[in-house]
XYZ file of C-alpha atoms in Angstrom:
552
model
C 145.268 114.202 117.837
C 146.244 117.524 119.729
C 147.941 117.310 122.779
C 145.317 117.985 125.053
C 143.066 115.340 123.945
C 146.515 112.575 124.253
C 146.542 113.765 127.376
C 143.073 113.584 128.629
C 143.055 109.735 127.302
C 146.011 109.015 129.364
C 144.202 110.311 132.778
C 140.552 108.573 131.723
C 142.892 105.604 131.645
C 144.007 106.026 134.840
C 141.492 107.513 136.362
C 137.906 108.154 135.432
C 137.903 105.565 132.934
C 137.346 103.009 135.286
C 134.085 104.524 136.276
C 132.774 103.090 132.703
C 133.964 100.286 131.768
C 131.650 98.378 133.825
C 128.961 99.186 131.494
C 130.871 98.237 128.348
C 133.183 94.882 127.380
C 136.632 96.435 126.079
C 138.229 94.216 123.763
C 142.465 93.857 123.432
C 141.953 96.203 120.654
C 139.346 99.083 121.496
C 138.555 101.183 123.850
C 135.559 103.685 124.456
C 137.166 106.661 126.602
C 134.974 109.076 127.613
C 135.233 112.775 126.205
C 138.510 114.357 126.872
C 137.252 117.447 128.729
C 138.707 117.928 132.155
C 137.272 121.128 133.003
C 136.270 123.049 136.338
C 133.659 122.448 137.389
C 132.298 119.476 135.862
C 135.223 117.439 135.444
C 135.114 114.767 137.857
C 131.580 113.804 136.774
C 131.484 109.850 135.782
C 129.675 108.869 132.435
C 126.081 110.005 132.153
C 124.741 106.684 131.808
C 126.327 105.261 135.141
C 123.738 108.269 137.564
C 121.363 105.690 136.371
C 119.578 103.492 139.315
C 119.158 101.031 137.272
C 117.181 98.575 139.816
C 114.964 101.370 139.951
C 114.402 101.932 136.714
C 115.688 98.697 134.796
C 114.434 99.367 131.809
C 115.478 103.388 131.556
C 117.927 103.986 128.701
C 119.985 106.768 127.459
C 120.976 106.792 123.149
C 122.916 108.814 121.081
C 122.060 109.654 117.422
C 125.216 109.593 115.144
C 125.840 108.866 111.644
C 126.708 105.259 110.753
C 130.059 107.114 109.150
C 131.051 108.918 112.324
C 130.599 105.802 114.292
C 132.421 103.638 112.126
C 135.399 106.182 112.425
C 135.714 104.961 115.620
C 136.584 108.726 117.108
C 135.615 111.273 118.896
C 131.645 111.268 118.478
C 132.055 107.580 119.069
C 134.060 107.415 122.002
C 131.398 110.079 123.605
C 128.583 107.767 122.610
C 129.890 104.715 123.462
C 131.074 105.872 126.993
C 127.932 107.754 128.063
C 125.122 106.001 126.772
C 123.585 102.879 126.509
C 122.727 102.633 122.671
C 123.215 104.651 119.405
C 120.482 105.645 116.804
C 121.439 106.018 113.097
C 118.348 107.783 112.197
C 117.695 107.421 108.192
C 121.026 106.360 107.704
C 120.328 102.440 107.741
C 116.632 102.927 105.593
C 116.142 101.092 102.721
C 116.644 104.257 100.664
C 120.344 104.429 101.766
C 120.985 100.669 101.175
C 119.224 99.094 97.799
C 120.049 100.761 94.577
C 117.510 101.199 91.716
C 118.312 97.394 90.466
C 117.574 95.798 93.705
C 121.014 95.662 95.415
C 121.674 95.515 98.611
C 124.330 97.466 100.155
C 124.872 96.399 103.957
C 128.267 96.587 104.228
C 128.865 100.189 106.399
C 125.715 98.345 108.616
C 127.579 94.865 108.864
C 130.826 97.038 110.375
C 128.934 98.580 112.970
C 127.192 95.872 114.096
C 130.325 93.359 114.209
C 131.854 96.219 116.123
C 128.499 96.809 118.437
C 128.700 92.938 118.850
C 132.619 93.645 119.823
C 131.851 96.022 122.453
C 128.940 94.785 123.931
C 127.308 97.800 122.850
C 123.762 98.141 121.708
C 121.813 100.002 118.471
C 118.244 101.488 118.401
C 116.868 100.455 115.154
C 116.235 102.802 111.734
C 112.422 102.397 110.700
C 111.803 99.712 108.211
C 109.432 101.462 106.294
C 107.923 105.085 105.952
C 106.978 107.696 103.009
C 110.750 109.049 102.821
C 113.823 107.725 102.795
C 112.665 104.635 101.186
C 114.188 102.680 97.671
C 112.083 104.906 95.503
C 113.760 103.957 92.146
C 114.236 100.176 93.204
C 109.982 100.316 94.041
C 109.298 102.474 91.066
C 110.825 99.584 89.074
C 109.077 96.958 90.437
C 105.248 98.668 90.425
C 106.379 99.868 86.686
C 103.703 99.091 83.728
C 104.466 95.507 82.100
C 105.130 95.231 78.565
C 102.323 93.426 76.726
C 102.474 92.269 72.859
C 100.681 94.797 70.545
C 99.681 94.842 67.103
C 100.673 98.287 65.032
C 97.077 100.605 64.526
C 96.661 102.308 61.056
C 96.378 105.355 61.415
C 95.912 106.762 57.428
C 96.408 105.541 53.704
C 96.000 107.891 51.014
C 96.017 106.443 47.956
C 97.177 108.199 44.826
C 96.588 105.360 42.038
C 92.907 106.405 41.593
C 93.242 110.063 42.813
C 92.198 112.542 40.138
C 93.682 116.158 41.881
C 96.098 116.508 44.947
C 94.656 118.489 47.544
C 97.647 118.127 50.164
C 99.214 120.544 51.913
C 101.890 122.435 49.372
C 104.971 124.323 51.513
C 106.664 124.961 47.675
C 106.813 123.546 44.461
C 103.720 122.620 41.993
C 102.635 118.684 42.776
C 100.150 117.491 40.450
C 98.051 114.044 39.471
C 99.647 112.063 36.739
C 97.320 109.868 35.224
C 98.006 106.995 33.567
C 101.439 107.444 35.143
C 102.672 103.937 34.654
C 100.480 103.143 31.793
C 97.553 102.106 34.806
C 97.451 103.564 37.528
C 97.729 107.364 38.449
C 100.680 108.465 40.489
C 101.422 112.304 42.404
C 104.274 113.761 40.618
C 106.275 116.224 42.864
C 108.732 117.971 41.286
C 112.579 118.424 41.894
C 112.849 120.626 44.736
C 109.704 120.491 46.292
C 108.390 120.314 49.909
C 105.119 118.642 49.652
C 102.585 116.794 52.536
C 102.399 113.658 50.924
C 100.218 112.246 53.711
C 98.349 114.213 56.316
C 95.208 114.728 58.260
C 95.596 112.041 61.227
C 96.176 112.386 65.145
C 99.558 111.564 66.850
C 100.632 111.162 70.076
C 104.199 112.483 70.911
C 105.096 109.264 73.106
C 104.215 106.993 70.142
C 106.512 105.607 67.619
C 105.477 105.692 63.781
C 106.535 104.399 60.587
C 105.461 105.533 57.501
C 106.083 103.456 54.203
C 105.472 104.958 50.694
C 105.962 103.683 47.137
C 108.410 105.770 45.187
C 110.021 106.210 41.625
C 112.242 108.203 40.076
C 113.948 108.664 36.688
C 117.591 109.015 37.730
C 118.904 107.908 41.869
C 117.551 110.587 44.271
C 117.440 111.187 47.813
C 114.792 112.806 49.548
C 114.730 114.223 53.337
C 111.568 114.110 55.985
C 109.490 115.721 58.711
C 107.235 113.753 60.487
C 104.734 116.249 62.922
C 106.717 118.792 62.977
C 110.194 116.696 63.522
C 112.978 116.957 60.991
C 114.598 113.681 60.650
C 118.227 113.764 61.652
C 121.071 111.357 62.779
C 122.459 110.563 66.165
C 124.674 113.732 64.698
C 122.179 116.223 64.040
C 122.338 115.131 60.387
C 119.506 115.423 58.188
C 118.581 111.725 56.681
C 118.662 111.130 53.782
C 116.196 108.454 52.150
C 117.730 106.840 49.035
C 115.273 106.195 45.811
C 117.127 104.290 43.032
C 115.751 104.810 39.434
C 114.119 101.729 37.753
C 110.821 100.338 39.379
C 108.807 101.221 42.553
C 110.797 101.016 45.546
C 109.086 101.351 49.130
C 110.747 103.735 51.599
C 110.045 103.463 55.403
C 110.126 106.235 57.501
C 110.249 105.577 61.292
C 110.189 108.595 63.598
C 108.367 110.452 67.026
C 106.062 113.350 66.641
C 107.782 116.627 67.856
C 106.989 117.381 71.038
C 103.584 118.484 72.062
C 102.583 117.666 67.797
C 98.947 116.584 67.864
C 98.647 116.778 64.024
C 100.656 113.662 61.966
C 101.957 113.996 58.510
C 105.425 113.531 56.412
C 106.760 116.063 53.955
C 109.369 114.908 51.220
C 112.056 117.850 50.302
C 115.409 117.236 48.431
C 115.069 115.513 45.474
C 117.447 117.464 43.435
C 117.906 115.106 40.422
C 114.490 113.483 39.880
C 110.972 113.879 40.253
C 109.484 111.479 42.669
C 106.346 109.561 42.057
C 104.360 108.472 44.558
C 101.570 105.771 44.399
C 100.295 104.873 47.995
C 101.241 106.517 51.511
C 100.647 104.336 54.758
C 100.793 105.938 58.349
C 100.897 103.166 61.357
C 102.061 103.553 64.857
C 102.941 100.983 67.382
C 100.565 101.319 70.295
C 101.962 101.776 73.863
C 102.667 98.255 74.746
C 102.843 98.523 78.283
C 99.668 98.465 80.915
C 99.580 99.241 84.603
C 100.043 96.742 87.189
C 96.376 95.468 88.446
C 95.874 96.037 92.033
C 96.625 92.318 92.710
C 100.159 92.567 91.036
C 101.126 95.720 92.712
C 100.046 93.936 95.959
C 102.107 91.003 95.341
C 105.039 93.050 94.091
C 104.896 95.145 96.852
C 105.025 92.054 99.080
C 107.575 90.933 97.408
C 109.610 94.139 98.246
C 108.936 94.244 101.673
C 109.946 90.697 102.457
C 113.104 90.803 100.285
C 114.135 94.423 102.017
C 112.849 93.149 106.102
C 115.204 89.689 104.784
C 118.106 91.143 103.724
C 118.151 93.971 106.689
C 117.494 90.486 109.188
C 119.914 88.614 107.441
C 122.492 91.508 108.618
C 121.008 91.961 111.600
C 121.196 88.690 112.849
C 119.493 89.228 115.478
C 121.822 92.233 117.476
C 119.454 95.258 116.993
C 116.149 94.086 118.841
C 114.417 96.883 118.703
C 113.035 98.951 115.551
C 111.085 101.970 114.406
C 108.600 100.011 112.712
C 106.923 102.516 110.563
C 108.270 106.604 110.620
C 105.746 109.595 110.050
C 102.309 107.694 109.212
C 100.183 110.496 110.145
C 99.064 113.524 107.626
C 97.996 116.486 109.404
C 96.556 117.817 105.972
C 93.920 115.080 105.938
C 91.028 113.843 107.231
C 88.754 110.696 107.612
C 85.235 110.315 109.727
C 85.277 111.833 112.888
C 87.993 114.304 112.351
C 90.775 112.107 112.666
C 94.044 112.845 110.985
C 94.192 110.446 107.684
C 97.794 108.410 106.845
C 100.056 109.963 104.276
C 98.958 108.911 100.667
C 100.389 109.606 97.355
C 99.976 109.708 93.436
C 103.030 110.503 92.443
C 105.264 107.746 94.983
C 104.689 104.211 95.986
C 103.740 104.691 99.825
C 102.817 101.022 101.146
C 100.089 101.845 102.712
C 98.473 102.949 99.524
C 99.136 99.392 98.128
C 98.886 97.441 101.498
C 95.997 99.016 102.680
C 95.559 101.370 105.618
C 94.151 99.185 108.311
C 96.917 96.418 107.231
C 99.505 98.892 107.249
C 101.451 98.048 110.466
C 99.699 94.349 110.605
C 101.710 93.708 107.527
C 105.114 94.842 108.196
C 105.405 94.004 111.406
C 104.305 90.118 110.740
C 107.206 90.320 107.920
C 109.711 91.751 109.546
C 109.059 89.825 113.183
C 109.081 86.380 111.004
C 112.538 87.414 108.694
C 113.987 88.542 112.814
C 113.118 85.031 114.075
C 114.154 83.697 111.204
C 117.912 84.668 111.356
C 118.539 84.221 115.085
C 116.443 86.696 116.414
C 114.586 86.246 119.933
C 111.268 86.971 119.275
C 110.759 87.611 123.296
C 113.307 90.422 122.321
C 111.568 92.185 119.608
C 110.361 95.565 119.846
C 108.430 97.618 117.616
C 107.646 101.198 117.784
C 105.678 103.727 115.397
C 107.758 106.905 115.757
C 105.560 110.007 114.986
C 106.577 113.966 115.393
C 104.306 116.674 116.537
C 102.292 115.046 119.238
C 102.166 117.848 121.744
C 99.221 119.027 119.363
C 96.784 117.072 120.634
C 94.919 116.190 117.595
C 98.092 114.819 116.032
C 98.198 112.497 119.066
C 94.851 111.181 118.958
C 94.803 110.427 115.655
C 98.171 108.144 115.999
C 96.432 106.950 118.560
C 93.566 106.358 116.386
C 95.633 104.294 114.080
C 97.536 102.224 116.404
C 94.125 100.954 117.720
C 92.993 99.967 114.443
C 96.312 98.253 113.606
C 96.363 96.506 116.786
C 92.966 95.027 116.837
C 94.051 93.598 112.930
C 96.976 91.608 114.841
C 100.063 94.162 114.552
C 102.888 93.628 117.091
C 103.520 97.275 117.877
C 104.801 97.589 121.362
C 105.563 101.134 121.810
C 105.650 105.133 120.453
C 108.953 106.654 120.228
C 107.679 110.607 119.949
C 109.906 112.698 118.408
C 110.514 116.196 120.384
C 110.564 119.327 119.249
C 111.617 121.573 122.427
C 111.955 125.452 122.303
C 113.603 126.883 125.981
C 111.682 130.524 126.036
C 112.985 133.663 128.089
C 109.581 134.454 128.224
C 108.771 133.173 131.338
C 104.951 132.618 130.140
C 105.702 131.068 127.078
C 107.919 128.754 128.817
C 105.249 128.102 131.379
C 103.447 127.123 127.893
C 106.280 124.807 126.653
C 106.397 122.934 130.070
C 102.576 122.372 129.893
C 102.897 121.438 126.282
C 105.518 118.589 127.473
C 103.829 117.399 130.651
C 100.298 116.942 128.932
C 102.468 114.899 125.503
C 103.983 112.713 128.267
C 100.265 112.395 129.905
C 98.530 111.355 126.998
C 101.514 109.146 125.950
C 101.323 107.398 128.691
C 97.992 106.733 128.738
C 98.267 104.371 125.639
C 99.560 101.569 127.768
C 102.890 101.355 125.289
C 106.272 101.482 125.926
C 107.430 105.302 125.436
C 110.548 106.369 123.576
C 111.583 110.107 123.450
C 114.141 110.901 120.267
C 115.331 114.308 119.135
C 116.409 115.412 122.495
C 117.232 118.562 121.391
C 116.227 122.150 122.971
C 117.554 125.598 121.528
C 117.264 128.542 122.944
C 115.213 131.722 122.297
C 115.246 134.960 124.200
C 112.480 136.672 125.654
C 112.259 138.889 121.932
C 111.908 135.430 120.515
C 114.981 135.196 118.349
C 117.344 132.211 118.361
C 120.748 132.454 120.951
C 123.444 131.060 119.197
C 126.416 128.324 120.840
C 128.309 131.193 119.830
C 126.655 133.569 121.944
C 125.154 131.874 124.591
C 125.814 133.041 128.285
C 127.213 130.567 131.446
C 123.763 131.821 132.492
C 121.737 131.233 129.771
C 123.181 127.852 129.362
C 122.125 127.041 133.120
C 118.721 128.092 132.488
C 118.815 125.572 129.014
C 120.416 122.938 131.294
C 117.762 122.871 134.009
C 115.215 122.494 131.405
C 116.889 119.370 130.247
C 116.930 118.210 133.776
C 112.752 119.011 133.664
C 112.258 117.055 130.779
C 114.099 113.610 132.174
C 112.795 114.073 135.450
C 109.176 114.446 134.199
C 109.630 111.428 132.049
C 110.952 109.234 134.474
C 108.222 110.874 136.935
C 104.808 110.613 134.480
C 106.244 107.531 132.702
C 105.902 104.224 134.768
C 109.131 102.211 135.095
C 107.503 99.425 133.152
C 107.030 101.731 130.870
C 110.372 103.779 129.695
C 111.893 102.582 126.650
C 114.789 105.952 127.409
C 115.513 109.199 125.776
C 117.800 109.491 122.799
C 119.606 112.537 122.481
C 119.982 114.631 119.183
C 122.836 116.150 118.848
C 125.800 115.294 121.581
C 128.121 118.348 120.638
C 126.677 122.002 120.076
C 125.281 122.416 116.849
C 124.837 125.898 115.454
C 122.695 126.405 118.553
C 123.656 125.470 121.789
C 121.956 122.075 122.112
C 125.357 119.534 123.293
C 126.114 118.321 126.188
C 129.158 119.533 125.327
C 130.743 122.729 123.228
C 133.183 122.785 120.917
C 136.151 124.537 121.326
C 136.671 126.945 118.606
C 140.783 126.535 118.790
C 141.242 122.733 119.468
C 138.187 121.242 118.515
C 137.926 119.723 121.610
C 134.814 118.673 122.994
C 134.196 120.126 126.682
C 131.476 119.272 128.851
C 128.615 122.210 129.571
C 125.865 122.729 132.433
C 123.958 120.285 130.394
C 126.246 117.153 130.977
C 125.363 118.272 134.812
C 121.651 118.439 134.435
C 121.741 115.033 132.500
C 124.100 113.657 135.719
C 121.759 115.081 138.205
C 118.404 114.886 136.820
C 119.462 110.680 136.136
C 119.663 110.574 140.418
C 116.429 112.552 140.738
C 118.043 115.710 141.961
């Protein structure tokens, strides 16, 4: 810790530091100082979240999106956090795709230290979605929906028999293989001669994901070995050594062969080579191969496994919980702008290649589903179900289509008995030079906070980011941004939270989240980052967040 930062803690203890801690419990061991920026002109602001009115707007909160491993760290991005909002979003970070492994196992233990922490503090955490198309356990589901393994009987696939064959007509790479009647004093046998290569069975489909075995009857004069490719595949050792197949002289001996077609072989057969000592007679040739014995789940057992997934995954993340985060993003991303159903409403996400829920749950029973799971496993371990909030966060609504079809959805879902209580809309903001295209982005944000508010729900905004583009349209840079381009960004801020708390009734407001606290690349913190001491120091829009909070 440099010197400037020691010394900034010292004066929030003494000074501004006081301003917060009403809004926080501080524990004998911890406390959340704000950032350690004291510099002109914005450094006797208090902490965002104190500008406030909260009996005005009671149910108005600000987050903060971290990563579970930056807030466990218990530093810098924390203390910010902590101090100057009211909760903290971990975006995919505490999804089922971060947590169970490809066996099943649940990993909770980086979310069980933030929440006894959060618990600590008197702090509070905005909820990672439950389920969604990314981010999920894809190996732990693609092991549970896998084909089952069924008993199967091996399938003939060719016998040639050479006891009654009067000419060989195989396939002949070298050597001169002939009919030998009478061979044994019976029966006719096909003689192939020392150092041969001969197709001593052929003519049958394979399939390269199939196992075979191949058993002929052989005899030679004096011991022998011979060597074999099966479709194209030379038969070696887990060493790359060719096999050899013994054949001891005296009576007929059966060899088995067991091997895979080379890949992408659609023909089957097994040439013999190496016999260096002895002729090798051969009386019969059988090719088998053991069936795939595996069949796909019917659509009954993928439903039940799937069911089975969901209320293991919304018991275990409960179980954690006990009842501390209280509200959740129930389902993340439904909507697929590529498709369509009737009236040219956008279509949910579907997939052949991944297990997406819906496609096993069913559309319609989607959200009715989850949410009845995962509001029984929160009641279940402690949870208030008064408490409980669900939300279906979605990006891209400014485009109105987008919005009407989520809307679209959440209609159906509600009338099937889904307990979905609000739409946290993800922003995607763009501050233009251009003064008509920003006329354009403003329009674009008042009519998404119009039509969001016309669904009755609870409204969440997340993503609270806005970078910066001159009037050419290129990106400005933290790096390069001017004191006077920065106002401009920060009084667009102050637009956006001022039209939300304006357009979206008190009842209403579920609060903003914020992106990024710090600049990123672009210029999107409320505060910078010195380039020297890596100190965090407050910009215009920690001001606009201050002022826009008190309506000014």
């Amino acid at each position: 810790m440099n010197k400037n930062f020691r010394n900034s803690l010292l004066m929030l203890a003494a000074s501004a530091f006081a301003v917060s801690c009403a809004d926080y419990n501080v524990t004998d061991n911890f406390k959340a100082d704000p950032d350690p920026t004291f510099v002109e002109p914005y450094k006797d602001l208090a902490p965002v979240k104190t500008y406030i009115d909260r009996a005005t707007y009671p149910n108005l909160t600000l987050g903060a999106t971290l990563k579970v491993v930056d807030f466990n760290k218990q530093e810098l991005a924390h203390a910010a956090a902590v101090a100057n909002f009211d909760n903290v979003a971990f975006g995919t970070t505490l999804m089922s795709g971060s947590i169970i492994n490809a066996k099943g196992v649940m990993n909770f233990l980086d979310m069980s230290d933030l929440l006894d922490h959060v618990e600590e503090i008197g702090y509070e955490v905005y909820g990672s979605p439950i389920v969604a198309n990314a981010n999920q356990a894809e190996s732990w589901l693609n092991m549970l929906t896998a084909p089952i393994e069924i008993q199967v009987d091996p399938v003939e696939d060719k016998t040639v028999d050479y006891t009654t064959m009067e000419e060989f007509t195989g396939t002949i790479v070298s050597g001169k293989p002939k009919i030998e009647k009478n061979y044994d004093g019976n029966d006719n046998a096909l003689k192939v001669p020392k150092m041969s290569k001969v197709y001593i069975i052929e003519g049958f489909d394979v399939d390269s994901l199939c196992d075979y075995t191949i058993t002929f009857y052989a005899k030679v004069d004096k011991d022998d070995n011979v060597i074999c490719t099966f479709a194209d595949n030379k038969i070696v050792d887990n060493k790359g050594n060719y096999v050899k197949y013994p054949i001891k002289a005296g009576g007929w001996k059966k060899v088995v062969v067991e091997a895979k077609p080379a890949a992408g072989a659609t023909k089957g057969y097994l040439m013999i080579e190496g016999n260096f000592n002895s002729a090798v007679f051969i009386k019969k040739v059988t090719a088998a191969h053991n069936p795939d014995n595996h069949r796909p789940q019917t659509a009954q057992e993928q439903k039940d496994t799937i069911n089975y997934a969901l209320n293991a995954w919304c018991d275990g993340l409960m179980k954690i919980n006990a009842g501390r985060i209280k509200s959740f993003d129930l389902i993340d991303e439904p909507i697929d702008v590529k498709a369509e159903i009737d009236g040219g409403i956008y279509d949910l996400k579907h997939s052949t290649e991944k297990i997406f829920w819906q496609d096993i749950l069913g559309s319609e029973n989607y959200a009715p589903v989850v949410s009845k799971v995962a509001s029984a496993a929160f009641e279940k371990y402690e949870g208030n179900p008064a408490e409980l909030k669900f939300f279906i966060s979605e990006s891209g609504l400014e485009k109105e289509k987008k919005f009407e079809s989520l809307k679209y959805w959440i209609n159906v879902w509600d009338a099937n008995g889904a307990k979905i209580d609000g739409i946290n809309a993800k922003l995607n903001l763009t501050y233009s030079e251009d003064a008509e295209k920003q006329e354009a982005n403003k329009a674009s944000l008042d009519n998404l906070l119009d039509n969001l508010a016309s669904t009755g729900k609870l409204i969440r905004l997340s993503n609270f980011d806005i970078s910066y583009k001159d009037a050419e349209g290129n990106n400005v840079s933290a790096n390069d941004i001017t004191d006077e381009q920065r106002q401009k960004l920060a009084d667009y801020y102050g637009y956006v939270i001022k039209s939300y708390m304006s357009k979206i009734s008190n009842e209403k407001q579920a609060g903003i989240c914020k992106g990024n606290l710090a600049d990123t690349s672009d210029p999107v913190g409320l505060w910078s980052v010195d380039s020297k001491s890596k100190d965090w120091v407050r910009t215009a829009t920690y001001k606009a967040f201050c002022d826009a909070l008190q309506g000014k």
